[in-house]
CSV table of C-alpha atoms in Angstrom, one decimal:
chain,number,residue,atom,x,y,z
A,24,UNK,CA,185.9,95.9,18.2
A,25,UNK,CA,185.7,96.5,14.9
A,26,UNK,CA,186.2,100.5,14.2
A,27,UNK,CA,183.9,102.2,12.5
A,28,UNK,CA,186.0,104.3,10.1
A,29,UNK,CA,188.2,101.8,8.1
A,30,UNK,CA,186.7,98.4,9.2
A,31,UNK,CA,189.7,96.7,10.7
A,32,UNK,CA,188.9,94.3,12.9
A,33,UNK,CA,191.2,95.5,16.1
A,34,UNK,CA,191.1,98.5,18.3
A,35,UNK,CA,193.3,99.6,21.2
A,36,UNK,CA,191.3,100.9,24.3
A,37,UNK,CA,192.9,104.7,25.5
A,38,UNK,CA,190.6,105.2,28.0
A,39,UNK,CA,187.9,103.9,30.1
A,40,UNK,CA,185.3,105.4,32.6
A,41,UNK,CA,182.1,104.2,33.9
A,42,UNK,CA,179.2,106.4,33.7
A,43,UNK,CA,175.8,106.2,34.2
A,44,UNK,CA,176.5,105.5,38.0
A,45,UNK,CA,178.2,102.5,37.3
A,46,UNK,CA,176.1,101.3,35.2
A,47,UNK,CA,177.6,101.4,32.0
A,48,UNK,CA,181.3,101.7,30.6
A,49,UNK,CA,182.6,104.4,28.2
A,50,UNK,CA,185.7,103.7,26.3
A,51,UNK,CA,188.1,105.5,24.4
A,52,UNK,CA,189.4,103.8,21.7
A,53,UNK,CA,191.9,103.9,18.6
A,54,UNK,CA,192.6,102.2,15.7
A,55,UNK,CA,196.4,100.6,15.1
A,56,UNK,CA,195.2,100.9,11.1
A,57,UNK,CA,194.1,104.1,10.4
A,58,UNK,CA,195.0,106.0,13.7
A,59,UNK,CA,191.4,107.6,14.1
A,60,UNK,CA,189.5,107.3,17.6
A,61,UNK,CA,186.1,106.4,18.4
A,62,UNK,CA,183.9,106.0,21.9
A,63,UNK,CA,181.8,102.8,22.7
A,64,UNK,CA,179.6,102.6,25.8
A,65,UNK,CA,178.9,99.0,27.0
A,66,UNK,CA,176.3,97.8,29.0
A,67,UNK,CA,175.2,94.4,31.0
A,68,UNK,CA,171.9,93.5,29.3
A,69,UNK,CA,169.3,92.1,31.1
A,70,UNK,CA,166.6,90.3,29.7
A,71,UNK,CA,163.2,89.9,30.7
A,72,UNK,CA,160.8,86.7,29.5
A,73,UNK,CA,157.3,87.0,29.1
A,74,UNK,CA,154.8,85.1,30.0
A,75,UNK,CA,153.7,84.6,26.4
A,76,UNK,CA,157.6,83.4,25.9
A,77,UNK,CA,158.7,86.6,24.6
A,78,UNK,CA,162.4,87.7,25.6
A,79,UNK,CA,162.7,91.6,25.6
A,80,UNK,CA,165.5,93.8,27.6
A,81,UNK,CA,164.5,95.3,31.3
A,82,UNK,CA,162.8,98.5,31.2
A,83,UNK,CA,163.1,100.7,34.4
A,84,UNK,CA,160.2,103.2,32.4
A,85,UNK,CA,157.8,100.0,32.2
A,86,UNK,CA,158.6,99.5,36.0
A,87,UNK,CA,157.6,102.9,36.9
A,88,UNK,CA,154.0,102.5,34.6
A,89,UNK,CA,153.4,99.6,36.4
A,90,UNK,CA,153.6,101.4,39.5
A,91,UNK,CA,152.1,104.3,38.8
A,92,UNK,CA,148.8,102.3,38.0
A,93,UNK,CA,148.5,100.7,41.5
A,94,UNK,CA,149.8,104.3,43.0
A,95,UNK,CA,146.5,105.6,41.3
A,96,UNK,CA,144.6,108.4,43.4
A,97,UNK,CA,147.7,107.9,45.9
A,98,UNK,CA,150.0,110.5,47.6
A,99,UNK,CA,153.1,109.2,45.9
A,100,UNK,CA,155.3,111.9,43.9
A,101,UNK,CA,157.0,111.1,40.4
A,102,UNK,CA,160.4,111.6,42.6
A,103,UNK,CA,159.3,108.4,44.9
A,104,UNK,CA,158.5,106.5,41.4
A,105,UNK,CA,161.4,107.4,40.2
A,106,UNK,CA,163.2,106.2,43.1
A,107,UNK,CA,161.7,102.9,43.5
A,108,UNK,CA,162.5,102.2,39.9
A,109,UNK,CA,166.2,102.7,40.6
A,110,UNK,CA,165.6,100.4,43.5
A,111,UNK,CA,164.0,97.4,41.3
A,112,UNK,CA,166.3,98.0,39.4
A,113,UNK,CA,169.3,97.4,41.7
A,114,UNK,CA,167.6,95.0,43.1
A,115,UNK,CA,167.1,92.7,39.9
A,116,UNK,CA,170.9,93.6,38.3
A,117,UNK,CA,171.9,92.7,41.9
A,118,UNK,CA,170.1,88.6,41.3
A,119,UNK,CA,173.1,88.1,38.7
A,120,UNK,CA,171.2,86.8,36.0
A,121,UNK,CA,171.3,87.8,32.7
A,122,UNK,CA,167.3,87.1,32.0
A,123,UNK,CA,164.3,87.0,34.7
A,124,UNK,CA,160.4,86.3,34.1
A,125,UNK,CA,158.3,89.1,34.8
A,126,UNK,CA,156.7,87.6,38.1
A,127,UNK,CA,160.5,87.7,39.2
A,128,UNK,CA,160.3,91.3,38.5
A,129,UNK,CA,157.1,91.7,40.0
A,130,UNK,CA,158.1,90.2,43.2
A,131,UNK,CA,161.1,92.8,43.5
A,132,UNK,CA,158.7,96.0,42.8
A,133,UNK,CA,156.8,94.9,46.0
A,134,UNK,CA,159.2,95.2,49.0
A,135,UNK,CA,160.2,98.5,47.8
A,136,UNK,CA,156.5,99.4,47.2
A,137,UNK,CA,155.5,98.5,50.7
A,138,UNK,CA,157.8,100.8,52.0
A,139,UNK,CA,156.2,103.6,49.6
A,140,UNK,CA,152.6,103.3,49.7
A,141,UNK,CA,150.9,100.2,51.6
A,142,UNK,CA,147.9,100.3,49.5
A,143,UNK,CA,149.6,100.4,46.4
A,144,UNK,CA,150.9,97.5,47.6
A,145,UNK,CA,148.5,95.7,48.1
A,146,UNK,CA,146.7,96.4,44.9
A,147,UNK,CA,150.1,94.8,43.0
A,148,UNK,CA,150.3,92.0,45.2
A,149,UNK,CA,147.0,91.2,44.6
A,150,UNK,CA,148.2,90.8,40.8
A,151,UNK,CA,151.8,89.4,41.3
A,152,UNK,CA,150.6,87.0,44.1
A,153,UNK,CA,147.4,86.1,42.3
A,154,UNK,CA,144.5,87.1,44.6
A,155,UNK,CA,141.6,84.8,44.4
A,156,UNK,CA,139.5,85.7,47.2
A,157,UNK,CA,138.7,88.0,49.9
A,158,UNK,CA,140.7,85.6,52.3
A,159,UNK,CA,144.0,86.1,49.8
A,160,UNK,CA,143.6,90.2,50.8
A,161,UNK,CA,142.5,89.7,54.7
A,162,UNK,CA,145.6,87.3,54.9
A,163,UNK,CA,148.4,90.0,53.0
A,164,UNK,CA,146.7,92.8,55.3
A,165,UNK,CA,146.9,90.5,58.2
A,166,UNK,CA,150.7,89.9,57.4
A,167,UNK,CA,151.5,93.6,57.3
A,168,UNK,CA,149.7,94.3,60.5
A,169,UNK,CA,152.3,91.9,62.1
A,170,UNK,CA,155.3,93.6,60.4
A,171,UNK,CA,153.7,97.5,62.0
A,172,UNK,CA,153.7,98.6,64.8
A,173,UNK,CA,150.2,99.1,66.1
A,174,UNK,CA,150.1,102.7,66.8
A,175,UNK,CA,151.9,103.4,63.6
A,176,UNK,CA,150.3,107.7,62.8
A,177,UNK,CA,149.2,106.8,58.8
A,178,UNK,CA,149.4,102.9,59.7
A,179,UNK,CA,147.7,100.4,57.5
A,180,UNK,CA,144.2,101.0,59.1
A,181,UNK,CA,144.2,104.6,58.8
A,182,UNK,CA,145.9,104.2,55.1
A,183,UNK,CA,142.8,101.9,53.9
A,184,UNK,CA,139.8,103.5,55.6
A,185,UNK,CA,139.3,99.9,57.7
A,186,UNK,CA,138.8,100.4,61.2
A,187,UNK,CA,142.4,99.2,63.8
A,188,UNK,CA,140.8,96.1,65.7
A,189,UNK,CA,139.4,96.5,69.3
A,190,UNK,CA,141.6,95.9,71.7
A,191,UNK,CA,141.5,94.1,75.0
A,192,UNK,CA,141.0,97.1,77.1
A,193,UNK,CA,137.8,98.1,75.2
C-alpha cells in the first residue's frame, strides 16, 4: 500500500477492525518513511455479468428496485425490502465467486421472496424462470401449493384472489 502522503511504496498495518458487519476491513496504517498514518477499508468485490456481456460490481440498491417492482400494490414494508436485500446478498457473497450472471442473482432473490410475498413471487419468477404460457404459471402455483399447507390463513389462494380447490368431502 502505497501511502498517500509521501508515495513510498510500503506501509505497516497498526490496526485492523472489520466493519460494516463483516463485510468490509478497516485498517490503520503507518508509513516506515515519513511516520504519518492513514486508514484503508477493503472490501471483497463482487462482480455481476450482464447479459449484454457487461461486467459491473453487485448492487444490493438494484436488488431491492427489482423487488419493489414485482412487490407493486403489495403489503410489503421498505424494512422487509431492506431485509431481503441483505439476504440476497448473503446469499450470493455466500456462492464464493467473485462474478455471477444476473439470472444467478435472480434465482437467489426468489427463495427469499417467496417467503415475503407469494405473489411477488410469482410475478419475478415469471421473469427469471421465463414464463411462456399460462401452463408455466398453473405449474409454479401448483408447486407452491405442494410446499403449503392447505389451510394456511393468507395462503396462496387467498393471497391471489383464485378460489382453494374443492375438496373430496364437497
Amino acid at each position: 500500500m502505497h501511502c498517500p502522503f509521501c508515495r513510498h511504496p510500503d506501509s505497516r498495518v497498526v490496526d485492523s477492525r472489520t466493519t460494516d458487519d463483516g463485510a468490509s476491513i478497516r485498517r490503520r496504517r503507518q508509513c516506515p518513511d515519513c511516520g504519518r498514518r492513514f486508514t484503508t477499508v477493503e472490501t471483497a468485490s463482487l462482480m455481476v455479468i450482464k447479459r449484454s456481456g457487461v461486467t459491473e460490481p453487485f448492487s444490493r440498491s438494484k436488488v431491492i428496485v427489482g423487488v419493489r417492482k414485482a412487490c407493486q400494490g403489495r403489503p410489503v414494508t421498505e424494512d422487509a425490502l431492506a431485509q431481503l436485500g441483505q439476504r440476497v446478498e448473503e446469499a450470493v457473497r455466500a456462492t464464493g465467486s467473485a462474478e455471477l450472471s444476473t439470472h444467478d442473482v435472480g434465482l437467489a432473490i426468489l427463495g427469499p421472496l417467496q417467503d415475503l410475498d407469494l405473489v411477488a413471487y410469482l410475478r419475478f419468477a415469471s421473469v427469471y424462470r421465463a414464463f411462456d404460457s399460462l401452463e408455466d404459471f398453473e405449474r409454479a402455483i401448483t408447486e407452491l401449493r405442494e410446499q403449503l399447507p392447505p389451510t394456511t390463513p393468507g395462503g396462496l389462494d387467498e393471497d391471489l384472489g383464485v378460489p382453494a380447490p374443492a375438496s373430496a368431502a364437497d
